[in-house]
mmCIF file with all atom_site columns, C-alpha atoms in Angstrom:
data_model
loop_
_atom_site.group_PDB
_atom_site.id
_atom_site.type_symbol
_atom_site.label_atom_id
_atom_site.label_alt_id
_atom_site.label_comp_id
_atom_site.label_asym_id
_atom_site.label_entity_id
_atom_site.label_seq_id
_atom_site.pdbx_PDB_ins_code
_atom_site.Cartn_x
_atom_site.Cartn_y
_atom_site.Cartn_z
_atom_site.occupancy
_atom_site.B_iso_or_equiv
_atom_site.pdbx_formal_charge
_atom_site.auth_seq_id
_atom_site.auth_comp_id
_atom_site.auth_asym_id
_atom_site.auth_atom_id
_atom_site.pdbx_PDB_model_num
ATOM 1  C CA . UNK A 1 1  ? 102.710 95.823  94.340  1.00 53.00 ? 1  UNK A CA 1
ATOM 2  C CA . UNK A 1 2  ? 99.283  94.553  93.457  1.00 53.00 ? 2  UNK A CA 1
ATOM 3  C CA . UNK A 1 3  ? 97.423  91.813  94.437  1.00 57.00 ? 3  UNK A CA 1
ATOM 4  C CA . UNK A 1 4  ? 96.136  89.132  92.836  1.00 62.00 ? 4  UNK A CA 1
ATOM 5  C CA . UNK A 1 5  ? 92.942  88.674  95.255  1.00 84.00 ? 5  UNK A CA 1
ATOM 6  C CA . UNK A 1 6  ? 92.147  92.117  95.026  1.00 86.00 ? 6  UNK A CA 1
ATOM 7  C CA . UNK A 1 7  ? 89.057  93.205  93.480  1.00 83.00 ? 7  UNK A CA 1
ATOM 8  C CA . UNK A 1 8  ? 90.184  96.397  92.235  1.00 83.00 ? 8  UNK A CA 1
ATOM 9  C CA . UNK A 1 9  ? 93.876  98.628  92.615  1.00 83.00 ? 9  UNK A CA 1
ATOM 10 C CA . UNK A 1 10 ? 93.728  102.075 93.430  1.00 83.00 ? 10 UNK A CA 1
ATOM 11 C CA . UNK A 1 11 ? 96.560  104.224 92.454  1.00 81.00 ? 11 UNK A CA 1
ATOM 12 C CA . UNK A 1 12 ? 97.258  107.912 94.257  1.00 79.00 ? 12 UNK A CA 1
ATOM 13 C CA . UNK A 1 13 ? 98.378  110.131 92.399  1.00 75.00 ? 13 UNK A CA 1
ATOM 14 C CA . UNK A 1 14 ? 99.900  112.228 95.477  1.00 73.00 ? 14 UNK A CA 1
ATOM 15 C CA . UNK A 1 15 ? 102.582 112.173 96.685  1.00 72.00 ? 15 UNK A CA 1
ATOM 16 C CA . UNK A 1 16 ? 104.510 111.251 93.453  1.00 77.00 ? 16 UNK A CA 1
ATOM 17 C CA . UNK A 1 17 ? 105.590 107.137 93.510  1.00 78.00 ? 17 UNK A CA 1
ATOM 18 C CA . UNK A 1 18 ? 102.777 106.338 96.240  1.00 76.00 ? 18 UNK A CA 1
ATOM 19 C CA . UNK A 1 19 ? 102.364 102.676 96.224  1.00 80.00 ? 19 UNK A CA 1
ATOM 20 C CA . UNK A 1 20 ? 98.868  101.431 94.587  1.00 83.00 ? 20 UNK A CA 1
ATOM 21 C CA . UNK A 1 21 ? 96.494  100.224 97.444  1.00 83.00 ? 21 UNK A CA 1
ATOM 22 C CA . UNK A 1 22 ? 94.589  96.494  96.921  1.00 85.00 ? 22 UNK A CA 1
ATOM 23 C CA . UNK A 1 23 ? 90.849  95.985  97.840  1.00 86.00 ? 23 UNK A CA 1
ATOM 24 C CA . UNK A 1 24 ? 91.089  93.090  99.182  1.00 88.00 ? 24 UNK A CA 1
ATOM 25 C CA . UNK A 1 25 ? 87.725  93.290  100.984 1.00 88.00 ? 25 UNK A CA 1
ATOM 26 C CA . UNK A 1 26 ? 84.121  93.983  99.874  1.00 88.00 ? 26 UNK A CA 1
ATOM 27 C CA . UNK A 1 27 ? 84.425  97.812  101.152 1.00 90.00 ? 27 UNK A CA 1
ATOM 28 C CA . UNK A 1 28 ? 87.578  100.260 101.662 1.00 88.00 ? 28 UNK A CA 1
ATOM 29 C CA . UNK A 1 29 ? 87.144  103.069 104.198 1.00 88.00 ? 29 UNK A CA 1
ATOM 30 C CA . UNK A 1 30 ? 89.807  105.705 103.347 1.00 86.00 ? 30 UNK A CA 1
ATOM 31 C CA . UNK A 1 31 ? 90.227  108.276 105.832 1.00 84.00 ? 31 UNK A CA 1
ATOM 32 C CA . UNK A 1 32 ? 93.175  110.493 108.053 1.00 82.00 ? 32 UNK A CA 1
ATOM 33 C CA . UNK A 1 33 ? 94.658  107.327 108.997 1.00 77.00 ? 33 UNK A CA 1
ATOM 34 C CA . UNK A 1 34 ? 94.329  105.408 106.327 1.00 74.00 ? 34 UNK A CA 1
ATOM 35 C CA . UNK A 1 35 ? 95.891  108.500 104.263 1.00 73.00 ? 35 UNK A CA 1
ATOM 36 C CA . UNK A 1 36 ? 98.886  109.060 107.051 1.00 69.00 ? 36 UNK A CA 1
ATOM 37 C CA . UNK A 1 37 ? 97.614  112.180 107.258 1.00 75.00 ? 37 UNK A CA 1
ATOM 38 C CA . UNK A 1 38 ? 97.075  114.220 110.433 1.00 77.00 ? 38 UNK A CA 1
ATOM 39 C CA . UNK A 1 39 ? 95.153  117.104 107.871 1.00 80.00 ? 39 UNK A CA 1
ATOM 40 C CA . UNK A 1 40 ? 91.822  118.192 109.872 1.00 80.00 ? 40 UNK A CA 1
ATOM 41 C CA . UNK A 1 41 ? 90.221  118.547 106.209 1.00 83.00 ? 41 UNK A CA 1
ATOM 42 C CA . UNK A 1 42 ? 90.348  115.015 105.938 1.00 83.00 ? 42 UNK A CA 1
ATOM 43 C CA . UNK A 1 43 ? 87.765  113.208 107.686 1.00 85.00 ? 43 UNK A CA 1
ATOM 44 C CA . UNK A 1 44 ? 88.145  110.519 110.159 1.00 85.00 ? 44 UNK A CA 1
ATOM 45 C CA . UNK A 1 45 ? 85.860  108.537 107.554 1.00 87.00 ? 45 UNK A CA 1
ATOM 46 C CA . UNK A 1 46 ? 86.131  110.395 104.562 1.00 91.00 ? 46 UNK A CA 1
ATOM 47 C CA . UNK A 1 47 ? 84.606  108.085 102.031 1.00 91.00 ? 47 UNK A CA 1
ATOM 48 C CA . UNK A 1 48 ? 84.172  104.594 101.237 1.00 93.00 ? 48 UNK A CA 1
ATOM 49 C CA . UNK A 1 49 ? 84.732  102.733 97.654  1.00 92.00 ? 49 UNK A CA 1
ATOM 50 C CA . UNK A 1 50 ? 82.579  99.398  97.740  1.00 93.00 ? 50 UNK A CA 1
ATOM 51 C CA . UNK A 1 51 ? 81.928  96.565  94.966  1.00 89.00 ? 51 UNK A CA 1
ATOM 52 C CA . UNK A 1 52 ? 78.369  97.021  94.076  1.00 80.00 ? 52 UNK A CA 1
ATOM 53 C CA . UNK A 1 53 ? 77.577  93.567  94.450  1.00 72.00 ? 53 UNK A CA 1
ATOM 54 C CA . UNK A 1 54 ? 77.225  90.604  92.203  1.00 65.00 ? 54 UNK A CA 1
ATOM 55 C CA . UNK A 1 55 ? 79.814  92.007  89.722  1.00 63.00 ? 55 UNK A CA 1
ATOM 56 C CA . UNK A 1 56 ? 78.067  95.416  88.770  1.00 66.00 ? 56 UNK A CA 1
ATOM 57 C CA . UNK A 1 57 ? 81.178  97.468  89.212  1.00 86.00 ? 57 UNK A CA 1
ATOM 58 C CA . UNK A 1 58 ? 82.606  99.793  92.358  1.00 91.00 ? 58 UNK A CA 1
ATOM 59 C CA . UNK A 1 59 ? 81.288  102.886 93.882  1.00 93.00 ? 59 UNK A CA 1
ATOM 60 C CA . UNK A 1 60 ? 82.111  105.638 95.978  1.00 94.00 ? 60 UNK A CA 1
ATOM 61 C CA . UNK A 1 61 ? 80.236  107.218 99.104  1.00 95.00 ? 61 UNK A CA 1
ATOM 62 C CA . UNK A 1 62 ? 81.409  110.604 100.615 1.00 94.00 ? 62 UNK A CA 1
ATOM 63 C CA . UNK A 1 63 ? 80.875  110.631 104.217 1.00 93.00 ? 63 UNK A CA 1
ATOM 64 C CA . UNK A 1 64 ? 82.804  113.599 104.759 1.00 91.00 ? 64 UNK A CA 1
ATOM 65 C CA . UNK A 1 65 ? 82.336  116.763 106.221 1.00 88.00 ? 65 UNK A CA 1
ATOM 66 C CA . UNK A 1 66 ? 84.145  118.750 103.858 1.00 88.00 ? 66 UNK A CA 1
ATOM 67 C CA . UNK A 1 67 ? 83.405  116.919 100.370 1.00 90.00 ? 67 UNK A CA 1
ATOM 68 C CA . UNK A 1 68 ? 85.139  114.455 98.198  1.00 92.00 ? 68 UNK A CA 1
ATOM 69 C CA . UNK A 1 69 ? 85.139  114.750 94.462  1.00 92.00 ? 69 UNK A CA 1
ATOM 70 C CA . UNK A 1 70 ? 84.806  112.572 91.364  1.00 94.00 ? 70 UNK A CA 1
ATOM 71 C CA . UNK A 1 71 ? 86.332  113.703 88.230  1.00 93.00 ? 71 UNK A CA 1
ATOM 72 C CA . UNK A 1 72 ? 85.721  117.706 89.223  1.00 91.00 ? 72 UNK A CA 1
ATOM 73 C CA . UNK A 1 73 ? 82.579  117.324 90.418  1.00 93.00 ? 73 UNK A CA 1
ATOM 74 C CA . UNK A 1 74 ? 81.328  117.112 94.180  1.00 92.00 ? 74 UNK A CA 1
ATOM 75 C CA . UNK A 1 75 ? 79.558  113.595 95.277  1.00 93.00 ? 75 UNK A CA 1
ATOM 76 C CA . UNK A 1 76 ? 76.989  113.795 97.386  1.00 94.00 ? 76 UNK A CA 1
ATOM 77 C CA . UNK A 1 77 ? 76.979  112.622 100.892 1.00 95.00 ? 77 UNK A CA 1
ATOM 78 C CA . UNK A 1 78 ? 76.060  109.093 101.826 1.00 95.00 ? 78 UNK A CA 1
ATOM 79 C CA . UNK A 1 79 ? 75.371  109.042 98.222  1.00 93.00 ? 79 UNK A CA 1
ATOM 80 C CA . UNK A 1 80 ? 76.959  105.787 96.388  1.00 92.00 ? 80 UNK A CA 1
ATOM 81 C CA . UNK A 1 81 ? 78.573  106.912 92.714  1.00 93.00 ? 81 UNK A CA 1
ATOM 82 C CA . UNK A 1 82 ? 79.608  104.667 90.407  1.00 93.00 ? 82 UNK A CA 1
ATOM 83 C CA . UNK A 1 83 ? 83.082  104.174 89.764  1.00 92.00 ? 83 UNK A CA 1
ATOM 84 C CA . UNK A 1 84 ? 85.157  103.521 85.865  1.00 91.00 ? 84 UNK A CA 1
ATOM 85 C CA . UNK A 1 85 ? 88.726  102.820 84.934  1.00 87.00 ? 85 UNK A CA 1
ATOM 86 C CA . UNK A 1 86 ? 90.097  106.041 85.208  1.00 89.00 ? 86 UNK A CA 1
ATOM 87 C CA . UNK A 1 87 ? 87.604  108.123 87.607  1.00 92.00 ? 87 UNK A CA 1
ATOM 88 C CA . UNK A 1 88 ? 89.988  110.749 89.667  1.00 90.00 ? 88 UNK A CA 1
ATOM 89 C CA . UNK A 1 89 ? 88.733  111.021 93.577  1.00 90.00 ? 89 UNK A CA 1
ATOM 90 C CA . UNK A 1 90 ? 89.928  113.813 94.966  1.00 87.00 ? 90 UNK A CA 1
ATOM 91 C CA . UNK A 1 91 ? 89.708  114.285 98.830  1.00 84.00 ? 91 UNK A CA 1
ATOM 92 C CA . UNK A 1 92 ? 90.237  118.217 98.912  1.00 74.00 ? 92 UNK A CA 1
ATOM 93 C CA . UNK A 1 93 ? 89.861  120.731 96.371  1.00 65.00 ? 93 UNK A CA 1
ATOM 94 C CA . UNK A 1 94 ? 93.362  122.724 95.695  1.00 48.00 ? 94 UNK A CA 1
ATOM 95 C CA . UNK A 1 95 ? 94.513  125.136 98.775  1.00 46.00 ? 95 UNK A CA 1
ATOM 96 C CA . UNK A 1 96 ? 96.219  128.296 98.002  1.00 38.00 ? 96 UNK A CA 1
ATOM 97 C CA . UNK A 1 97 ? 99.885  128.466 98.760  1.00 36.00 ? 97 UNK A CA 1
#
């Protein structure tokens, strides 16, 4: 359920009926934990979605080793990217079955 201090809801899209996540504080490191994950293509610290400061929006930094994505395209590392309603992140590109 989302918060009504947060500064901004994220919403997974996997697995299906994941619970939105609140950013409650000024920067959100999302990694294997964070992710309940135990997947060694997720990083420890994967990336990190921050408010810009003074109101000028939210980015993301990959600090990954194996990439994280905005919209289809590859960030680059320790590189902050601004975020808009709607932006996908995407951790991993697809794996084969």
């Amino acid at each position: 359920m989302p918060t009504a201090s947060a500064w901004a809801h994220l919403q997974p899209l996997s697995p299906p009926g994941a619970q939105p996540i609140a950013c409650v504080e000024p920067e959100l490191k999302v990694g294997r934990g964070e992710l309940g994950t135990d997947r060694k293509a997720v990083s420890k610290a994967h990336l990190k979605i921050a408010q810009a400061g003074s109101g000028l929006g939210v980015t993301v930094t990959d600090t990954s080793v194996n990439g994280t994505f905005l919209n289809g395209v590859r960030v680059k590392r320790d590189r902050a990217v601004p975020l808009h309603h709607g932006d996908i992140v995407t951790l991993l590109v697809a794996e084969a079955a």
